[in-house]
Short mmCIF file of C-alpha atoms (C1' of nucleotides) in Angstrom, two decimals:
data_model
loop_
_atom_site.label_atom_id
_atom_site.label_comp_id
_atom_site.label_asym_id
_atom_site.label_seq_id
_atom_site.Cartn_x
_atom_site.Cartn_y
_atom_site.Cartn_z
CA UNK A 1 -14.21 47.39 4.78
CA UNK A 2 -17.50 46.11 3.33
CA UNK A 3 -18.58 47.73 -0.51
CA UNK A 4 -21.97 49.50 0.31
CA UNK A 5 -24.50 47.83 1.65
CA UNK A 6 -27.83 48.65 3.43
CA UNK A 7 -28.24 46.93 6.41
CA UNK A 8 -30.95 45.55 4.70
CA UNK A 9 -29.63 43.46 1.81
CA UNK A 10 -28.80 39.82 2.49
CA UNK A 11 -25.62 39.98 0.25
CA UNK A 12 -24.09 42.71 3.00
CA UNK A 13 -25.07 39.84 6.33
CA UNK A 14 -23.53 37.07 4.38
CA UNK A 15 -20.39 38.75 3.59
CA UNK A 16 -20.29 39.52 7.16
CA UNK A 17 -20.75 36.32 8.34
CA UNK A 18 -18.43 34.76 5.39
CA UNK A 19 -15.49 36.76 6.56
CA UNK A 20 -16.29 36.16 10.40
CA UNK A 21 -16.30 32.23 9.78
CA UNK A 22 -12.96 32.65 7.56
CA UNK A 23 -11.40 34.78 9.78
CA UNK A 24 -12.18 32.55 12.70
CA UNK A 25 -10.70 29.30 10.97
CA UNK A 26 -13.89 27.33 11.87
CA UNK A 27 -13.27 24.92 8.55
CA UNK A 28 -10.08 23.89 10.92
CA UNK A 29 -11.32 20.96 12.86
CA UNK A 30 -9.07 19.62 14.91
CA UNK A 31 -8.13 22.75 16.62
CA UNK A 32 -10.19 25.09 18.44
CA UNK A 33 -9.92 28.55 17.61
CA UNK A 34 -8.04 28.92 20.80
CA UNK A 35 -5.27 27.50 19.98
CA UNK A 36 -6.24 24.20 22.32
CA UNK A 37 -5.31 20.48 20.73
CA UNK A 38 -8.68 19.29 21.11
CA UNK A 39 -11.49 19.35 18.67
CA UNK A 40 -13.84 21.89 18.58
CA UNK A 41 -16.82 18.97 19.64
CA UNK A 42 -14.79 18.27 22.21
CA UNK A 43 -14.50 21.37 23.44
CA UNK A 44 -18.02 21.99 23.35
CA UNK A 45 -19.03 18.67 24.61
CA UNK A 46 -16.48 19.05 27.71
CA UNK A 47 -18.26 23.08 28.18
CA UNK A 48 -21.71 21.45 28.41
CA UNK A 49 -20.81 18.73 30.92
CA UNK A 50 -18.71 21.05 33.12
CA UNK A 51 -21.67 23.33 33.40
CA UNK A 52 -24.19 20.81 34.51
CA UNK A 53 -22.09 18.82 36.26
CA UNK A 54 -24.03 15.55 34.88
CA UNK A 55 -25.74 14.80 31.47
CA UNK A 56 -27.91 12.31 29.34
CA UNK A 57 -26.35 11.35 26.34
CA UNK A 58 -28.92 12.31 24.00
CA UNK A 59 -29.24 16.15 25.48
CA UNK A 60 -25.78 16.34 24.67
CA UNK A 61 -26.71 14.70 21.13
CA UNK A 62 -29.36 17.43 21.09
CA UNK A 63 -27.24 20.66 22.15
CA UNK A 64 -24.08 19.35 20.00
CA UNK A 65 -26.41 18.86 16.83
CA UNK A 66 -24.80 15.74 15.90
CA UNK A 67 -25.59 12.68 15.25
CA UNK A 68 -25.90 10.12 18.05
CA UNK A 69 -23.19 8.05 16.33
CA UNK A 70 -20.70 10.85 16.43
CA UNK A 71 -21.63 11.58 19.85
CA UNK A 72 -21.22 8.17 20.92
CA UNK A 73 -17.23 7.89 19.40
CA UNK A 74 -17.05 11.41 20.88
CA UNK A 75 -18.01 10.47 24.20
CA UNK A 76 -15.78 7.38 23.54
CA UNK A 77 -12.68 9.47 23.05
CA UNK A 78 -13.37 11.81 26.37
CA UNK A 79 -13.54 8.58 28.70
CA UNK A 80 -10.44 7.15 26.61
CA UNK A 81 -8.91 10.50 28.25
CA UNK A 82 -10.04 9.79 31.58
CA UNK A 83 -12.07 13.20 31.61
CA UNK A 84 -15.91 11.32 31.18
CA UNK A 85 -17.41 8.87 32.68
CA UNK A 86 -20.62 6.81 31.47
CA UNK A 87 -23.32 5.61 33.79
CA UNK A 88 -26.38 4.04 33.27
CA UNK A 89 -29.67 6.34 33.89
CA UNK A 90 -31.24 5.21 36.58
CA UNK A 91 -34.77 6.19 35.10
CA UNK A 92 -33.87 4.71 31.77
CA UNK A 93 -32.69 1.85 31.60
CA UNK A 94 -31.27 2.79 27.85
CA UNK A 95 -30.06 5.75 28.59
CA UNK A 96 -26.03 6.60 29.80
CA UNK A 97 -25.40 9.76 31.99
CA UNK A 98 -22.15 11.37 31.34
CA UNK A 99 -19.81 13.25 34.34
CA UNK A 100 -16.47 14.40 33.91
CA UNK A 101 -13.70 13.15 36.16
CA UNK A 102 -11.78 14.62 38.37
CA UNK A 103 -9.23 14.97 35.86
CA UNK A 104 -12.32 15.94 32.93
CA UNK A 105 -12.94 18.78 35.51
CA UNK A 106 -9.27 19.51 35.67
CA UNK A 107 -9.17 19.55 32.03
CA UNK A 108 -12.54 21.74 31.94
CA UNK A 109 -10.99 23.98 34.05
CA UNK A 110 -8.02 24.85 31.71
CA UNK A 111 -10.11 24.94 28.24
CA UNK A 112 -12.01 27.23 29.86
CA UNK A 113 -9.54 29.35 31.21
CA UNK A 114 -7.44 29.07 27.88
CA UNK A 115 -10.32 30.22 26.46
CA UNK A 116 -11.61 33.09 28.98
CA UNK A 117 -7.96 34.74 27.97
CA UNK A 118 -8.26 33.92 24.31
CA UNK A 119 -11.69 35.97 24.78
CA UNK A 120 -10.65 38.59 27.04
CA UNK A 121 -7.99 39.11 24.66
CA UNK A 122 -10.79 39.42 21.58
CA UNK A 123 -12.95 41.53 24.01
CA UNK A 124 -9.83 43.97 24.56
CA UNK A 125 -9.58 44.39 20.81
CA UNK A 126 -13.27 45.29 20.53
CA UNK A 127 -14.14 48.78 21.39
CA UNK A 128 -15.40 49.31 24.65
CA UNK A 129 -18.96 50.67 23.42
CA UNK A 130 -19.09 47.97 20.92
CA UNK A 131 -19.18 45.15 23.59
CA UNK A 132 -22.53 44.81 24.36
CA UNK A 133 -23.55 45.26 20.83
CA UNK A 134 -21.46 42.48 19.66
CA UNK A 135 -22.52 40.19 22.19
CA UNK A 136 -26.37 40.99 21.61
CA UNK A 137 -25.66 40.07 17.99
CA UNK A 138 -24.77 36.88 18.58
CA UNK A 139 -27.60 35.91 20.09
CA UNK A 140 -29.80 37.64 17.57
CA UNK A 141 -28.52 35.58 14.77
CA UNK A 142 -28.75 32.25 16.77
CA UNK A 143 -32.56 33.04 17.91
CA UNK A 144 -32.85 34.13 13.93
CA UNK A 145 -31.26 31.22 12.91
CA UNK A 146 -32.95 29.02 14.50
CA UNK A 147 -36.51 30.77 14.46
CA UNK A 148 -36.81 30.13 10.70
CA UNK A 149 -34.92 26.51 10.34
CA UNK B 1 -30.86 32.71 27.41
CA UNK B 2 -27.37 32.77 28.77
CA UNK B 3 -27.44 33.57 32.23
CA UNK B 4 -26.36 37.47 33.96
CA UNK B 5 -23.73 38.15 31.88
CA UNK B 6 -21.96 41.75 31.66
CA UNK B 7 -20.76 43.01 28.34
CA UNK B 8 -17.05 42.43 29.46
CA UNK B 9 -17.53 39.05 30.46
CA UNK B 10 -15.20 36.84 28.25
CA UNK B 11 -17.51 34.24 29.46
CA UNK B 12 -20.31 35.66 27.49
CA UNK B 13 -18.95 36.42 24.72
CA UNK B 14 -17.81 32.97 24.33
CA UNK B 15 -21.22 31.13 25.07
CA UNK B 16 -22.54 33.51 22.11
CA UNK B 17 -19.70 32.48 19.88
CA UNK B 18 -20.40 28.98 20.55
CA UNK B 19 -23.91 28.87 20.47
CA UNK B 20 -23.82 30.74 16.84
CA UNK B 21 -21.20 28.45 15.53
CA UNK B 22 -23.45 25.37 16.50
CA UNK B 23 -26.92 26.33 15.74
CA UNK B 24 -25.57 27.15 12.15
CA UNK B 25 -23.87 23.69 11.74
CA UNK B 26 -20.37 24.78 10.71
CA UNK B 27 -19.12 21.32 11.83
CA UNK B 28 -20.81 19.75 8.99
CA UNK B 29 -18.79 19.79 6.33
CA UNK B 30 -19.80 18.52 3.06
CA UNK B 31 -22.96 20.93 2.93
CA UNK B 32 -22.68 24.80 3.31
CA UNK B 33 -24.95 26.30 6.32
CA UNK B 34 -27.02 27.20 3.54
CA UNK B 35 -28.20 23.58 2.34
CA UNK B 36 -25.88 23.74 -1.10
CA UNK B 37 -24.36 20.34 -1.74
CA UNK B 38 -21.18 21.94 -1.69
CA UNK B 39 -18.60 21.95 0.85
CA UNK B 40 -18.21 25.39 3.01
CA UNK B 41 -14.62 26.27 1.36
CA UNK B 42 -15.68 25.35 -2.01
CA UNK B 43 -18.53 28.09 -1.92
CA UNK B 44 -15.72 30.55 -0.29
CA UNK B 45 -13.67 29.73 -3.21
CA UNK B 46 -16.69 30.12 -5.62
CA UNK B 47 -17.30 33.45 -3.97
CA UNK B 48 -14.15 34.89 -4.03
CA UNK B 49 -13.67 33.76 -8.09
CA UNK B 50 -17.07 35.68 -8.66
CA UNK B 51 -16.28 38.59 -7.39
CA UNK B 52 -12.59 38.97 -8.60
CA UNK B 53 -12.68 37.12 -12.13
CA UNK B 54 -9.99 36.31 -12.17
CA UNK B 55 -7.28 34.74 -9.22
CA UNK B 56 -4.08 33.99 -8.80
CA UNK B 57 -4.16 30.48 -7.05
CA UNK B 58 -1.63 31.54 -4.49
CA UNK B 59 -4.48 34.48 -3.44
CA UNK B 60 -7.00 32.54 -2.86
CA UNK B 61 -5.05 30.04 -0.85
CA UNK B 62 -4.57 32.83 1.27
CA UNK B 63 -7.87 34.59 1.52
CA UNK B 64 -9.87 31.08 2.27
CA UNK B 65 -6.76 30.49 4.90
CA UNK B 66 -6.21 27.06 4.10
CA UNK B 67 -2.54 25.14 3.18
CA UNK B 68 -1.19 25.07 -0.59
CA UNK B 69 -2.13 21.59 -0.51
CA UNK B 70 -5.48 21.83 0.06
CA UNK B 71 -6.37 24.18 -2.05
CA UNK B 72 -4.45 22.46 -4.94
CA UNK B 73 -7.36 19.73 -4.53
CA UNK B 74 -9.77 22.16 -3.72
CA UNK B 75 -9.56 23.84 -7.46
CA UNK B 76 -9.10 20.53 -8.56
CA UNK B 77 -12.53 19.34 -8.06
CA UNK B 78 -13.87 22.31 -8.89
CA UNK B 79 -12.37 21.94 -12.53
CA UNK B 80 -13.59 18.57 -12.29
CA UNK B 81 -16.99 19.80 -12.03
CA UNK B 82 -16.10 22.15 -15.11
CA UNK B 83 -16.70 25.04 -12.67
CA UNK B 84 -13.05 26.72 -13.01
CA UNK B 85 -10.36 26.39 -15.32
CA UNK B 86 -6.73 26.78 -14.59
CA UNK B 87 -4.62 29.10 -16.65
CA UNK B 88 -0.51 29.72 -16.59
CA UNK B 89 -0.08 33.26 -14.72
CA UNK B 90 1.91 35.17 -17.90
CA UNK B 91 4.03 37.19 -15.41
CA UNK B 92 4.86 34.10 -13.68
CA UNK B 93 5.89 30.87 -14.81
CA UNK B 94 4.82 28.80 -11.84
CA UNK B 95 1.59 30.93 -11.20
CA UNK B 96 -2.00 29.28 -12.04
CA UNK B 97 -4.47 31.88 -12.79
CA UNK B 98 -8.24 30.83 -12.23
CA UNK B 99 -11.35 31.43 -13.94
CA UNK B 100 -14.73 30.43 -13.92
CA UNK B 101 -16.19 28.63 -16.80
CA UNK B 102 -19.62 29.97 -17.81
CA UNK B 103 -20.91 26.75 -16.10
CA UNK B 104 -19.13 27.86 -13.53
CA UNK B 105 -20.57 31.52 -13.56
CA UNK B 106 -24.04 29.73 -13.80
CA UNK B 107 -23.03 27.50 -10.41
CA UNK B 108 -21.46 30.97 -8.60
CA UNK B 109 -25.17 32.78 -9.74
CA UNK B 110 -26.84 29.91 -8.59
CA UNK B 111 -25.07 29.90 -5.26
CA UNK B 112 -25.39 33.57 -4.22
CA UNK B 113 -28.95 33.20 -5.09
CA UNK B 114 -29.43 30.13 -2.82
CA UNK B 115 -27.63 32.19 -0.34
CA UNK B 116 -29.27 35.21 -0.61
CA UNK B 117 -32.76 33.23 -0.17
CA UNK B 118 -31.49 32.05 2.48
CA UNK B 119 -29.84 35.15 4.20
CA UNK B 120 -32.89 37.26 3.29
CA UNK B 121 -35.22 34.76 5.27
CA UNK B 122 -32.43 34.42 8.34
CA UNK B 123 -32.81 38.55 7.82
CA UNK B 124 -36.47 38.48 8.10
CA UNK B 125 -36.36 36.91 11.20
CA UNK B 126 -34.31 39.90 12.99
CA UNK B 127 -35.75 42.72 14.31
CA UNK B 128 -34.99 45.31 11.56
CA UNK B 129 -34.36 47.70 14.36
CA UNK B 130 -31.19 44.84 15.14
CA UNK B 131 -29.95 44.87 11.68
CA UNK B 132 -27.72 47.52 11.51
CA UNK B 133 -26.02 46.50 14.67
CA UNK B 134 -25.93 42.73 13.60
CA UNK B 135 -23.99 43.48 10.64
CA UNK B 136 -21.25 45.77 11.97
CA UNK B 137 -20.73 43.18 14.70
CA UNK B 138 -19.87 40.80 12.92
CA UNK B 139 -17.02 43.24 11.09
CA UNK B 140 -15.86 44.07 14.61
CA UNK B 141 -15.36 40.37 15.60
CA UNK B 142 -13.40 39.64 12.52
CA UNK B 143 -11.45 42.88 12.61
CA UNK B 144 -10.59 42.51 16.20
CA UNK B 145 -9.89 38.66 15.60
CA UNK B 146 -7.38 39.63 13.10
CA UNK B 147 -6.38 42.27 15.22
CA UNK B 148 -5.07 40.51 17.88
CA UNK B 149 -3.82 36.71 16.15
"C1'" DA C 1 27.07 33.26 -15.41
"C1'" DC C 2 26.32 30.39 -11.36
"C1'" DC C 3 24.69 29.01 -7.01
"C1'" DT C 4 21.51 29.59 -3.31
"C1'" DT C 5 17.29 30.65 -1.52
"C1'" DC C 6 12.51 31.65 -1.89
"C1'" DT C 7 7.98 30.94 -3.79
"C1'" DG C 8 3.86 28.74 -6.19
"C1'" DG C 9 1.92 24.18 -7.12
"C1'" DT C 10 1.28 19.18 -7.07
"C1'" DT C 11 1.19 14.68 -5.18
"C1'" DG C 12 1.37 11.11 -1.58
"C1'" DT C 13 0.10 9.96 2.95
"C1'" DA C 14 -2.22 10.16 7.09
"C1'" DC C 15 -5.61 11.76 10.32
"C1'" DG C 16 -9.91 12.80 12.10
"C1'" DG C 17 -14.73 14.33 12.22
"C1'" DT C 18 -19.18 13.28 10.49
"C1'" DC C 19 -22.79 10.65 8.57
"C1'" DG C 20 -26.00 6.76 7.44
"C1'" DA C 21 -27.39 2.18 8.10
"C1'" DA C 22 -27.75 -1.90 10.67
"C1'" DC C 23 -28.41 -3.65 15.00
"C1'" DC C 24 -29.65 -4.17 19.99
"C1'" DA C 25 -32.01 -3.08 24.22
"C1'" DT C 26 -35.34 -0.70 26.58
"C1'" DG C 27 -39.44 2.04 27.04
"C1'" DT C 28 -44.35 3.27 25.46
"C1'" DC C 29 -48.75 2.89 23.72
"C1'" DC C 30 -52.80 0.53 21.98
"C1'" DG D 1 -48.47 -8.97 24.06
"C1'" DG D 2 -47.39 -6.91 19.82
"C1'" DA D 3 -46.06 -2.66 17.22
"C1'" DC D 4 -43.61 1.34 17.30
"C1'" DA D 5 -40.47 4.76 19.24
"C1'" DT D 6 -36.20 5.97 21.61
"C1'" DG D 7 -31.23 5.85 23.34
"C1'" DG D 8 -26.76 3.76 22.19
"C1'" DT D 9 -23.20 1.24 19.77
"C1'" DT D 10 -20.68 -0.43 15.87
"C1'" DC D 11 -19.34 -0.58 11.06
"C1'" DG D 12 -18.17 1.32 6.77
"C1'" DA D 13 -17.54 5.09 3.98
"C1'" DC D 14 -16.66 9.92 2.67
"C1'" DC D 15 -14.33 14.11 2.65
"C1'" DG D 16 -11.68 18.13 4.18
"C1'" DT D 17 -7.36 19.27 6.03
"C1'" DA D 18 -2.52 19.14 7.24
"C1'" DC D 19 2.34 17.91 6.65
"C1'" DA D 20 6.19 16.44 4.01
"C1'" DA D 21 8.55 15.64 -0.14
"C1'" DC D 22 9.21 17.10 -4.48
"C1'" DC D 23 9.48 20.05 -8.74
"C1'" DA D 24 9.89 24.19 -11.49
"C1'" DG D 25 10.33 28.95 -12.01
"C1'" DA D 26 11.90 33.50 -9.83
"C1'" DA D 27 15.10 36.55 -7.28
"C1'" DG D 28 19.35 38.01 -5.52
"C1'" DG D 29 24.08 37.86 -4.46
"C1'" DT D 30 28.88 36.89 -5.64
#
DNA sequence: ACCTTCTGGTTGTACGGTCGAACCATGTCC
DNA sequence: GGACATGGTTCGACCGTACAACCAGAAGGT
């Protein structure tokens, strides 16, 4: 696929990447590459809260790596779906904890089943003794990524 | 990181997915992961013009995997910034052919060498003993994205 | 030749995600 | 108690993208 490249030139990663993020459609915003009519914030947002079940505003802020503005009209839109609700911290009087609904973990539910087949699908299409490779990758770059930010 | 996780987990696949396409800020539009103050399609399209030369407009609409419309505009501004200049196709009357400009070579250098900077620091930071593997998983993901969409 | 259909591009319109700044309320520290 | 920091909200603006309508040139059939 790829001219020649050592696995040591930058041009050779960042071709790799360039076509992944192309490839991917990750410049689409309002969809998520799984095909699900829900931004791809959203989707993430609605990931983090059904894994901890409850969480500050500002972590999600944090793990989103928006601004709090944007989180705030996000937030707005998920509780204009009935899926979120906002409390008030009880140790912060500033602060709003987010939970999803019963209908938010409903909704959870599905994005993340929509998207466990949209993966299993990808992870059929990989090569068996690729898998683990691929998936250490990931995590390489991120840790990289973020290492020297 | 992620929690146990086996290699044909969709699961984990995804949560490296999503944790790559967040730490490198792909939902931020108007500046490229790298820090350019260029938008992410706009360096794709830069990209693909140094490489090739020259390109029909109708190509590059569909290697960057965007709508007609969008990248009608898209070359727009880039002529606007004197980067590209349109040409007629001379096997085809309705064809635009592109070109860069020698400002606009000058931008594309400039570019790839921000980006190789920056992929050659992001390349520091992994293992070199990972770098081989990195690379090629990132051509399996796209391959077996394409693969299967 | 003519008509139809397809294809490459452009323009108008609308939508939506993100940011920055201004502002408020609460917490924290000296 | 005053100064500063922190969590949230609201407002205004920007920009990238899509969809639809439209136009002009190409291709193919009759």
């Amino acid at each position: 696929m790829s001219r020649k490249h050592s696995a040591d030139d930058p041009a050779a990663l960042q071709a790799a990447v360039a076509g992944f993020v192309r490839a991917f459609g990750l410049h689409q915003t309002e969809t998520t590459p799984c095909g699900q009519p829900i931004s791809v914030s959203e989707a993430h947002a609605m990931g983090e809260l059904a894994q901890d079940g409850e969480l500050r505003q500002v972590e999600l802020t944090r793990r989103l790596r928006l601004q709090k503005s944007t989180v705030s009209r996000l937030v707005g839109q998920l509780t204009g779906r009935g899926w979120v609700e906002r409390a008030q911290a009880e140790d912060d009087g500033r602060g709003v904890v987010l939970r999803l609904t019963p209908a938010g973990r409903q909704a959870a539910q599905n994005l993340a089943e929509a998207r466990r087949e949209r993966f299993a699908r990808l992870l059929d299409s990989i090569p068996a003794h690729e898998r683990a490779g691929v998936l250490h990758a990931f995590d390489v770059m991120r840790e990289a990524w973020d290492g020297d930010r």
